[in-house]
Structures are given as structure tokens and as C-alpha cells.
Amino acid sequence: MLTITEYLTHEHRECDELYAKVEELLKKGQWEDAKRVFAEFKTETLKHFQREEDVLFPEFEARTGIVMGPTQVMRMEHDQARELIERMEKALEEKKEKEFFAIGDTYMILIQQHNLKEENILYPMCDQHLDPSEMIQKMGNI
Amino acid sequence: MRGLSIHQAPPFQIIALYFSTACVFWFLSSLLELFLFFKKELNLPLLVHSHVVGFALMTMLGALFQMLPVVAGAVISEPLKKAIPLYLALLLSSLLFLDGFLLKKERFLLFGATLLMLSIISAVSLMLYHLLPKKSFVPTVRGFKFSLFFLLVATFSGYLFLTLKEPLFFKIHYPFMLWGWIGGLIASVSFQVIELFYTTPPYPRFFAWYFHILVSFFLIFSLLGESFLYRLPLSILYIIYALTTVYLLLKSKRSVLEYTPKFWLLGMGLLLLASIFFVFGEFLAFLVSFVLFSSSIILGMMQRIIPFLVWFHLSGFGLKNAPLMFEIIPPSRQAITFYSFLILCLSMPFALINTNFLIVSIILHLFTASVLLFNVLEGIGIYLKYVKRGL
């Protein structure tokens, strides 16, 4: 049976691969393809955030009573990531390669230390306190 | 249950203090090398400890204050109240300890060593107290626990060697300090950082999960005899680790402009050399390669952690368009440290063959340390500038 950790970690890796693809296309100067893959990356990343914020975090908070703990930090970091994604998109639109890479560099470190916290701490806690199959089904509906 | 909270996140002051002090130590150790070169004296214990204690220990304990809550969910409450006294104790005791080696005064050395041992025990106890109750869901967390334990063994054995002059304690001290603590902690970090930050395949699960257990066995095994065969398993383990890391980095899907992956690659090359020299009992060459290996990884990581935390904290305080990492330490300035350090590494074989050539390596060390110190202080300065003017 799939755990919450496995399900959401897989989504993290998918988003990472999409972002790496954007970098690769930009390095080759393929701006239009880069924009297309970036749009996919943005959609998948925001959908992942939504699954957590609309389903996983509220269920975790309701079950454990921890409202101002890890989930609050994760929401704050999602906001920081959303802002950087918007700035990356703008840099792509304006074909500012250096700016894109500068923002992307900060984004990747932010999101990877965020993923570390989720994969090592929060998701295992969710697996302990929630029903993984029910959660995965609910998140899959988004 | 309390995993993370922004209020429990370690304040930037902790890492800023530990890292900037480590950089000052590294800079001072290059001046010390220059002083000893002109004095025509090779004070190996002083030089090695100025790297391992002043630079590596200060950096790695500072980094652990940051990593424990992030990676392991081990939150140290009121971290400033604990990290600052520990920092002061480590700083004072390290200076006394190194002075003991410099002045060659036994009493001074023992006094410094006693204080340093107490400081390290306090720091490790604090960290293990918060870390041990946490379940190790990933190899990194388990690696942290082992590495801190190795640090304790290395510290005790070093102290016993100083006081009792029994060679067995020296035989325990240096491999536990280098392979166990430094190598073990770097491996723990890499098990997550390489895959996540550079979008590579993961380390083989079995290898990462049992790595530190194998290090423990092979460290003990290496103490059982003098033949190279006793040191071989430990070396082979680290050779496999280094080759795996190189393989994964070469598989990276990222196209990064910054130099950290190059520092990792260089570090792994030096680790391979250190492993080979260790087997063949080439002690000096082993020490030099190992110290350069750990310095390479620290140089790379420090110049990523400082800019990230400056951005993260400023952005977390609500500063719109907080300076990005590239604006805090640009890749061009990171590149200067990489290439000067690379040339330093390349100059070392010549220096080991002909000691007159050491001056080139020392000047390169002085230059690299100066740029690193500037980069780190500049990053901290940017943070302070925004905080002082109320963001």
C-alpha cells in the first residue's frame, strides 16, 4: 500500500525533473519549449501545494491539534515559492536568462530544504496519524 | 510531536557566528603556515588541528544547529541561549588548545585540551539529547547520530593520548575524527543534498542506510593490526562512496551556474586520494588529502548556506524582493574560491616533494581563505544592513 510519504515524495521528484528540463532547454536557447515545460512545472507544483493545503494539512491539524506547528511553516514556504515562481515566469516572458537562473537558483534551494522537512518529518507524521489510502484518494481528486 | 515552527527555526545569528569564526580560523591558519614556513618549522599537530578544530569543527557544529530541526525535526528550544555559550566555550578553548601546540607548552596544551573536550562534550550532548529520541526515517538522520558519537570517541581518545601518551589512543583518535566524524557527517549530508539539490538519482538505499554502521565496524577493524589489510575495508567503503557520488553528480539533470557541484567533485577526487594513501600508510599525504577533501566540501556548502539563509530570513521577515542568493554571493566570486582552491590542491604534490614549493600553496591558501572570508562576511553584512534599517 502506498504511503503518504511515497505518494507526495514522488510528486516532488516529478516537479524537480520538470524544473531541470526548463533549465536544460534554456541552456540550449529553446525559449518556446522552455516556456511550455515551465507552464507544466508551474501547474504541477501549484497543484501539489493545493493538495497539501486543502487536504493534508487541515486533516493533520484536525487529528493532532497542532495548528501553529509544521503545517504553518510549510504554508509560509509555499507562499515564498509561489512568489519566486511568478518572478521566474516573468523573467521567462521577458527572455531574461540570467535573471531566470538567479531566481531559479534560490527557488531550488528553498524548495529542496522545504521538501527535506516534509519528507523527513511531516509526511512520516501524517502517515502515523492519518489513513494513507483515504488521504491519497482525497488528494488525487484535486 | 513539535517538528517545525518558524519561531523554533534557528536564528541566523547562530550560523553567522559559527561560519564567520570558522572562516577567520581558516584565514589565520594560512597566516600561521606562512609564519612556520619562514621559521622553517613543520608543526604538523598545530596545522592539522587549526584546520580540523578551528575550521571544520566550528563549521560543522554551526551547520548542525541549522540542520537538526530542518532535517531531523530535532528542535533545540531557545537555541541562542545554548548556541552562544557553546560558541564562546569552543572559541576560547580552541584558541588555548592551538596556542598550546604553537608555544609547545604542555600545561597550556592540556588546559586548552581539557576545556575543548568539555566544550565538545557539551555541544554533542545537547545535540544528541534532542536527536536520539527522533526516529531515523532517512539515512541522513541516522548518520548524524553516528557522526556525533564518533566525535565523542575521537575527542576522548585524543585527550587520553595527550595525557597518557599511550599510542593506542592516537590510533583511535585520528581515524575516528577524520573518517568517523568529518567523513561520516559529510556523507550523511550528501545522502540528501546531492539527490535533492542537483536532481540526481538517489544513493542506493541499502548503501546509504548501512553506511555508518559499516564505518563503525571498519573503524574498529582498522585498529586490530598494523597491516594495510586492516585499513583496506574502510578505504574501500569510502572509495565506493566517492565513486558513487561522482557518478550521481555526473547524472545530474540540473544546469547550474554556481560552483558547489564542482566543489563536491573536487572533494570526491581528494577523498579517493586520501583513501588510497590511508591504505598504504602514507600518513602525511593522507592527512593533506583528507583535510583538502573536507575543506572543498565546506567551501562549497558554506557559500550556499549563507546566501540562502540571508534570503530566507529576510524574505520570511516580509521583505519584498529580498536579495537573491546570486546577489549575495555571485557565482563569479564563488568561482574565484573554486579555482584558487583547485590550484592549491594541484600545488600540494610539488610542495610535498620539495618543501620550498610550500610557499606557493600557502599563498594560495591565504588568497582562497581571504576571498571566502570576504564572501561570508559580505553575505552577513547584507543581512545586517536590512535588519538594522528595519527591513
PDB file of C-alpha atoms in Angstrom, chain B residues 16 19 30 33 43 56-57 62 97-98 131 205 222 262 293 319 347 351 357 360 363 370:
ATOM      1  CA  ALA B  16      26.611  33.603  11.022  1.00  0.00           C
ATOM      2  CA  PHE B  19      30.662  30.194   9.981  1.00  0.00           C
ATOM      3  CA  SER B  30      47.107  30.284   6.422  1.00  0.00           C
ATOM      4  CA  GLU B  33      51.515  28.357   7.784  1.00  0.00           C
ATOM      5  CA  ASN B  43      54.376  21.887  13.272  1.00  0.00           C
ATOM      6  CA  ALA B  56      35.917  22.099  10.258  1.00  0.00           C
ATOM      7  CA  LEU B  57      34.552  21.634  13.786  1.00  0.00           C
ATOM      8  CA  GLY B  62      27.237  25.522  13.337  1.00  0.00           C
ATOM      9  CA  PHE B  97      44.445  24.450  22.618  1.00  0.00           C
ATOM     10  CA  LEU B  98      46.067  25.732  19.412  1.00  0.00           C
ATOM     11  CA  LEU B 131      18.404  13.906  18.180  1.00  0.00           C
ATOM     12  CA  ARG B 205      19.146   2.804  -0.355  1.00  0.00           C
ATOM     13  CA  SER B 222      41.364  -0.878  11.361  1.00  0.00           C
ATOM     14  CA  LYS B 262      32.405  21.312  -8.775  1.00  0.00           C
ATOM     15  CA  PHE B 293      38.685  16.984   0.830  1.00  0.00           C
ATOM     16  CA  LEU B 319      10.963  41.894   2.800  1.00  0.00           C
ATOM     17  CA  SER B 347      50.282  22.598  -5.984  1.00  0.00           C
ATOM     18  CA  ALA B 351      55.054  21.023  -2.024  1.00  0.00           C
ATOM     19  CA  PHE B 357      57.344  24.919  -3.094  1.00  0.00           C
ATOM     20  CA  VAL B 360      53.020  28.710  -3.383  1.00  0.00           C
ATOM     21  CA  ILE B 363      49.874  31.902  -0.632  1.00  0.00           C
ATOM     22  CA  SER B 370      40.619  35.782   2.213  1.00  0.00           C
TER      23      SER B 370
END
